[in-house]
Short mmCIF file of C-alpha atoms (C1' of nucleotides) in Angstrom, two decimals:
data_model
loop_
_atom_site.label_atom_id
_atom_site.label_comp_id
_atom_site.label_asym_id
_atom_site.label_seq_id
_atom_site.Cartn_x
_atom_site.Cartn_y
_atom_site.Cartn_z
CA UNK A 6 0.17 0.16 -0.19
CA UNK A 7 2.76 2.13 -0.18
CA UNK A 8 2.62 4.08 -3.04
CA UNK A 9 5.93 6.49 -2.48
CA UNK A 10 9.17 7.15 -1.30
CA UNK A 11 8.62 10.53 -0.46
CA UNK A 12 7.51 11.41 3.05
CA UNK A 13 4.17 13.23 4.40
CA UNK A 14 3.59 11.64 7.65
CA UNK A 15 3.26 14.47 9.50
CA UNK A 16 0.50 15.68 7.35
CA UNK A 17 -1.27 12.49 7.14
CA UNK A 18 -1.09 11.80 11.00
CA UNK A 19 -3.20 15.06 11.52
CA UNK A 20 -5.31 14.34 8.39
CA UNK A 21 -6.17 10.67 9.52
CA UNK A 22 -7.62 12.13 13.11
CA UNK A 23 -9.65 14.55 11.16
CA UNK A 24 -11.29 12.43 8.43
CA UNK A 25 -15.24 11.54 9.40
CA UNK A 26 -15.15 7.48 10.18
CA UNK A 27 -16.01 4.81 7.23
CA UNK A 28 -19.42 4.77 7.65
CA UNK A 29 -20.47 8.33 7.16
CA UNK A 30 -18.26 8.76 4.28
CA UNK A 31 -20.13 5.38 2.82
CA UNK A 32 -23.47 6.78 3.27
CA UNK A 33 -22.60 9.95 1.74
CA UNK A 34 -21.71 8.38 -1.21
CA UNK A 35 -24.75 6.13 -0.88
CA UNK A 36 -26.85 9.48 -0.52
CA UNK A 37 -25.26 11.10 -3.97
CA UNK A 38 -25.42 7.99 -5.99
CA UNK A 39 -29.26 8.32 -5.31
CA UNK A 40 -28.82 11.88 -7.03
CA UNK A 41 -26.48 10.54 -9.84
CA UNK A 42 -29.23 9.23 -12.13
CA UNK A 43 -31.12 11.40 -15.15
CA UNK A 44 -34.08 9.99 -14.21
CA UNK A 45 -34.44 10.12 -10.40
CA UNK A 46 -33.05 13.57 -10.87
CA UNK A 47 -36.04 14.10 -13.34
CA UNK A 48 -38.52 12.72 -11.26
CA UNK A 49 -37.20 14.81 -8.12
CA UNK A 50 -37.17 18.03 -10.26
CA UNK A 51 -40.72 17.23 -11.32
CA UNK A 52 -42.05 17.22 -7.64
CA UNK A 53 -40.14 20.39 -6.95
CA UNK A 54 -43.78 22.42 -6.71
CA UNK A 55 -46.68 20.10 -6.29
CA UNK A 56 -46.84 16.56 -5.27
CA UNK A 57 -47.51 13.66 -8.41
CA UNK A 58 -48.93 10.32 -8.46
CA UNK A 59 -46.75 7.83 -10.28
CA UNK A 60 -48.60 7.46 -13.51
CA UNK A 61 -48.42 11.13 -13.79
CA UNK A 62 -44.56 10.96 -13.40
CA UNK A 63 -44.48 8.22 -15.77
CA UNK A 64 -46.02 10.16 -18.26
CA UNK A 65 -44.41 13.19 -17.77
CA UNK A 66 -41.23 11.66 -18.04
CA UNK A 67 -42.81 9.01 -21.14
CA UNK A 68 -41.02 6.41 -19.04
CA UNK A 69 -42.84 2.90 -17.70
CA UNK A 70 -44.48 3.07 -14.36
CA UNK A 71 -42.58 -0.28 -13.37
CA UNK A 72 -39.27 2.07 -14.01
CA UNK A 73 -40.46 5.11 -12.09
CA UNK A 74 -41.89 2.93 -9.44
CA UNK A 75 -38.37 1.39 -9.33
CA UNK A 76 -36.62 4.76 -8.63
CA UNK A 77 -39.12 6.10 -6.49
CA UNK A 78 -38.60 3.06 -4.22
CA UNK A 79 -34.86 3.83 -4.09
CA UNK A 80 -35.70 7.61 -3.50
CA UNK A 81 -37.95 7.04 -0.39
CA UNK A 82 -35.46 4.68 1.36
CA UNK A 83 -32.88 7.36 0.72
CA UNK A 84 -36.00 9.75 2.20
CA UNK A 85 -35.73 12.11 -0.71
CA UNK A 86 -39.36 11.65 -1.32
CA UNK A 87 -42.25 10.51 0.97
CA UNK A 88 -45.39 9.00 -0.33
CA UNK A 89 -49.18 9.38 0.77
CA UNK A 90 -52.17 7.22 -0.44
CA UNK A 91 -55.25 9.02 -1.98
CA UNK A 92 -57.95 6.52 -2.74
CA UNK A 93 -56.36 3.82 -4.94
CA UNK A 94 -53.50 6.36 -6.18
CA UNK A 95 -50.68 6.96 -4.60
CA UNK A 96 -49.09 10.48 -4.25
CA UNK A 97 -45.21 11.39 -3.61
CA UNK A 98 -43.70 14.82 -2.39
CA UNK A 99 -40.52 15.71 -2.02
CA UNK A 100 -39.50 14.75 1.59
CA UNK A 101 -37.77 18.19 2.71
CA UNK A 102 -35.80 21.37 1.53
CA UNK A 103 -32.36 19.31 1.09
CA UNK A 104 -33.26 18.06 -2.07
CA UNK A 105 -33.69 21.20 -3.03
CA UNK A 106 -30.44 22.92 -1.90
CA UNK A 107 -28.40 19.85 -2.89
CA UNK A 108 -29.87 20.29 -6.58
CA UNK A 109 -29.70 23.78 -6.41
CA UNK A 110 -25.78 23.99 -5.36
CA UNK A 111 -25.11 21.45 -8.41
CA UNK A 112 -27.37 23.44 -10.69
CA UNK A 113 -24.98 26.20 -9.91
CA UNK A 114 -21.86 24.38 -10.32
CA UNK A 115 -22.87 23.93 -13.59
CA UNK A 116 -24.21 26.73 -14.64
CA UNK A 117 -21.40 29.08 -13.23
CA UNK A 118 -18.84 30.85 -15.75
CA UNK B 28 -45.82 4.79 -22.74
CA UNK B 29 -49.79 5.84 -21.40
CA UNK B 30 -49.45 4.78 -17.95
CA UNK B 31 -52.70 4.74 -16.63
CA UNK B 32 -56.48 6.16 -17.39
CA UNK B 33 -56.90 8.79 -14.92
CA UNK B 34 -56.22 11.98 -16.38
CA UNK B 35 -53.46 15.05 -15.50
CA UNK B 36 -53.11 16.51 -18.58
CA UNK B 37 -53.66 20.04 -17.28
CA UNK B 38 -51.07 19.55 -14.57
CA UNK B 39 -48.64 18.21 -16.67
CA UNK B 40 -48.94 20.84 -19.38
CA UNK B 41 -48.24 23.45 -16.92
CA UNK B 42 -45.13 20.89 -15.94
CA UNK B 43 -43.72 20.21 -18.79
CA UNK B 44 -43.09 23.59 -19.67
CA UNK B 45 -41.08 24.29 -16.55
CA UNK B 46 -38.78 21.49 -16.40
CA UNK B 47 -35.54 22.43 -17.52
CA UNK B 48 -34.04 20.66 -20.59
CA UNK B 49 -32.87 17.27 -21.19
CA UNK B 50 -29.07 18.34 -21.46
CA UNK B 51 -28.78 20.11 -18.17
CA UNK B 52 -31.07 17.70 -16.29
CA UNK B 53 -28.60 14.93 -17.65
CA UNK B 54 -25.57 17.14 -16.68
CA UNK B 55 -26.77 17.43 -13.27
CA UNK B 56 -27.11 13.55 -12.72
CA UNK B 57 -23.33 13.18 -13.96
CA UNK B 58 -22.21 15.72 -11.67
CA UNK B 59 -23.96 13.91 -8.50
CA UNK B 60 -22.34 10.68 -10.09
CA UNK B 61 -19.12 11.90 -9.52
CA UNK B 62 -19.97 12.63 -5.99
CA UNK B 63 -21.80 9.21 -5.75
CA UNK B 64 -18.99 7.08 -4.94
CA UNK B 65 -16.98 6.77 -1.49
CA UNK B 66 -13.45 6.96 -2.72
CA UNK B 67 -14.14 10.17 -4.45
CA UNK B 68 -15.74 11.50 -1.40
CA UNK B 69 -13.07 10.58 0.50
CA UNK B 70 -11.11 12.09 -1.47
CA UNK B 71 -12.44 15.25 -2.06
CA UNK B 72 -12.94 15.30 1.96
CA UNK B 73 -9.13 14.80 2.33
CA UNK B 74 -8.68 18.00 0.58
CA UNK B 75 -11.43 19.91 2.54
CA UNK B 76 -8.59 21.90 4.49
CA UNK B 77 -5.21 21.05 2.42
CA UNK B 78 -3.94 20.40 -0.83
CA UNK B 79 -2.08 17.11 -1.25
CA UNK B 80 -0.04 14.91 -3.67
CA UNK B 81 -1.20 11.87 -5.70
CA UNK B 82 0.58 9.72 -3.53
CA UNK B 83 -0.72 11.02 -0.17
CA UNK B 84 -3.88 10.68 -0.57
CA UNK B 85 -3.25 6.78 -1.87
CA UNK B 86 -1.49 6.40 1.21
CA UNK B 87 -3.86 8.01 3.18
CA UNK B 88 -7.02 6.35 1.98
CA UNK B 89 -4.69 2.65 1.24
CA UNK B 90 -5.27 2.51 -1.78
CA UNK B 91 -3.58 2.00 -5.10
CA UNK B 92 -1.86 4.98 -6.77
CA UNK B 93 -3.25 4.14 -9.75
CA UNK B 94 -6.94 3.50 -8.53
CA UNK B 95 -6.50 7.15 -6.97
CA UNK B 96 -5.25 8.77 -10.15
CA UNK B 97 -8.12 7.27 -11.97
CA UNK B 98 -10.40 9.26 -9.66
CA UNK B 99 -8.35 12.35 -9.66
CA UNK B 100 -9.11 12.28 -13.49
CA UNK B 101 -13.01 11.61 -13.07
CA UNK B 102 -13.01 14.36 -10.22
CA UNK B 103 -10.64 16.94 -12.48
CA UNK B 104 -13.18 16.18 -15.49
CA UNK B 105 -16.01 17.21 -13.58
CA UNK B 106 -14.10 20.57 -12.57
CA UNK B 107 -13.91 19.48 -9.12
CA UNK B 108 -10.52 19.40 -8.13
CA UNK B 109 -7.58 21.45 -9.93
CA UNK B 110 -4.14 20.29 -9.67
CA UNK B 111 -0.63 22.04 -10.15
CA UNK B 112 2.79 20.49 -10.62
CA UNK B 113 5.46 20.99 -8.12
CA UNK B 114 8.70 19.52 -9.09
CA UNK B 115 8.10 16.23 -9.74
CA UNK B 116 4.87 15.62 -7.63
CA UNK B 117 1.38 16.69 -8.65
CA UNK B 118 -0.47 18.68 -5.96
CA UNK B 119 -4.45 18.40 -6.21
CA UNK B 120 -6.77 20.55 -3.98
CA UNK B 121 -10.73 21.40 -4.53
CA UNK B 122 -11.73 23.84 -7.59
CA UNK B 123 -14.10 25.65 -5.67
CA UNK B 124 -16.42 26.06 -2.68
CA UNK B 125 -19.47 24.11 -3.84
CA UNK B 126 -17.63 21.04 -3.59
CA UNK B 127 -17.84 21.61 0.24
CA UNK B 128 -21.90 23.01 0.10
CA UNK B 129 -22.74 19.95 -1.72
CA UNK B 130 -21.13 17.45 0.23
CA UNK B 131 -22.15 19.99 3.91
CA UNK B 132 -25.57 19.35 2.54
CA UNK B 133 -25.22 15.75 1.76
CA UNK B 134 -24.13 15.52 5.63
CA UNK B 135 -27.04 17.43 6.78
CA UNK B 136 -29.67 15.79 5.26
CA UNK B 137 -27.76 12.28 6.88
CA UNK B 138 -27.28 13.45 10.33
CA UNK B 139 -30.46 15.34 10.72
CA UNK B 140 -32.67 13.84 12.93
"C1'" DG C 18 -67.96 -11.97 -5.01
"C1'" DT C 19 -65.30 -10.08 -9.60
"C1'" DA C 20 -63.58 -6.61 -13.11
"C1'" DT C 21 -60.54 -2.52 -13.58
"C1'" DC C 22 -57.56 0.52 -12.19
"C1'" DA C 23 -52.91 2.43 -9.72
"C1'" DT C 24 -48.89 0.86 -7.83
"C1'" DA C 25 -45.39 -2.65 -6.15
"C1'" DT C 26 -41.85 -6.15 -6.89
"C1'" DG C 27 -38.91 -9.87 -8.36
"C1'" DA C 28 -36.23 -12.00 -11.76
"C1'" DA C 29 -33.39 -11.10 -15.60
"C1'" DC C 30 -30.23 -8.85 -19.04
"C1'" DA C 31 -27.77 -4.99 -21.06
"C1'" DG C 32 -25.13 -1.27 -20.08
"C1'" DA C 33 -22.18 0.86 -16.52
"C1'" DT C 34 -18.47 1.53 -13.40
"C1'" DA C 35 -14.17 0.78 -9.82
"C1'" DT C 36 -10.10 -1.43 -9.52
"C1'" DT C 37 -6.32 -4.08 -10.88
"C1'" DC C 38 -1.91 -5.17 -13.42
"C1'" DA C 39 1.41 -3.69 -16.75
"C1'" DT C 40 3.08 0.03 -18.96
"C1'" DA C 41 3.89 4.69 -20.08
"C1'" DT C 42 4.86 9.53 -19.73
"C1'" DG C 43 7.79 12.93 -17.91
"C1'" DA C 44 10.69 15.22 -14.41
"C1'" DA C 45 14.59 15.65 -11.43
"C1'" DA C 46 19.30 13.88 -9.91
"C1'" DG C 47 23.26 11.47 -10.33
"C1'" DC D 13 21.65 9.73 -20.85
"C1'" DT D 14 20.58 6.51 -17.52
"C1'" DT D 15 18.19 5.81 -13.38
"C1'" DT D 16 14.66 6.96 -10.24
"C1'" DC D 17 10.64 8.98 -8.34
"C1'" DA D 18 5.81 10.74 -9.09
"C1'" DT D 19 2.09 10.03 -11.83
"C1'" DA D 20 -0.83 8.60 -15.99
"C1'" DT D 21 -3.23 5.38 -18.73
"C1'" DG D 22 -5.11 1.63 -20.98
"C1'" DA D 23 -7.20 -2.92 -21.22
"C1'" DA D 24 -9.52 -6.85 -18.63
"C1'" DT D 25 -12.42 -7.95 -15.10
"C1'" DA D 26 -15.88 -8.43 -11.60
"C1'" DT D 27 -19.37 -5.30 -9.93
"C1'" DC D 28 -23.02 -2.80 -9.71
"C1'" DT D 29 -27.30 -0.55 -11.70
"C1'" DG D 30 -31.47 0.89 -14.50
"C1'" DT D 31 -34.81 -1.03 -17.31
"C1'" DT D 32 -38.10 -4.35 -18.99
"C1'" DC D 33 -41.35 -8.18 -18.44
"C1'" DA D 34 -44.67 -10.54 -16.38
"C1'" DT D 35 -47.19 -10.85 -12.36
"C1'" DA D 36 -48.78 -9.55 -7.44
"C1'" DT D 37 -50.91 -6.40 -4.21
"C1'" DG D 38 -54.86 -3.72 -2.67
"C1'" DA D 39 -58.03 -0.76 -3.44
"C1'" DT D 40 -62.73 1.28 -5.29
"C1'" DA D 41 -66.30 0.01 -8.63
"C1'" DC D 42 -70.05 -2.64 -10.22
#
DNA sequence: GTATCATATGAACAGATATTCATATGAAAG
DNA sequence: CTTTCATATGAATATCTGTTCATATGATAC
């Protein structure tokens, strides 16, 4: 695992102490992985203003109900969306404002200069 | 592509007009995909305070120089890190503050309640 | 009850991706 | 100019992931 000869032990000793634990970093990666798919980004974006039922999202994005349902499950597991039954349809909405913030930051990074 | 019988054309007509174009949504997904890997998150985190050379990161994360180099290329292509030559080592640092903001928002989402 | 509508789910397959290994590049030291 | 050090890169592989297809669940209407 020794990748080099030159020494940075002093710098690394300090850094190692400050690094968050593996579990957290792993969870962070997993969270962003959820944002890292065009379909899921589109679903989240479509829920920015209104809540929508599954088939509305499917129709909007021109995709299969099954595909949307699978992705909604991923989003729900990550607590990015929540759902509510209304008769026989199930209505999804954003879970909280972090979704908007995170996407907003990403948007800024992309559009800036 | 018709996924249902019940009608939401009025709601969708409005929404369709407001959706950002596909290219942007795709780019957003691609950006978050870069954050969606534990190794890359660790690399970014290790650069939060100091700049580091490739072999320092490899040593810190107990990974191959090659693996780190490959991931640094991904991060650089996404403009999340920048590099500078210094003698025969190459020193990497965060490209801008969006990285910290985005990771910070993710962290909040995870640790909240 | 039975039929229909809305959604969920499991298995399977195709495409994407992270690491490894071997090697190439490129700078400094001797 | 040869050697060594630091990094980059290409190909190969094993793993992961998103969609599809078929089907199950669960609620309403008749």
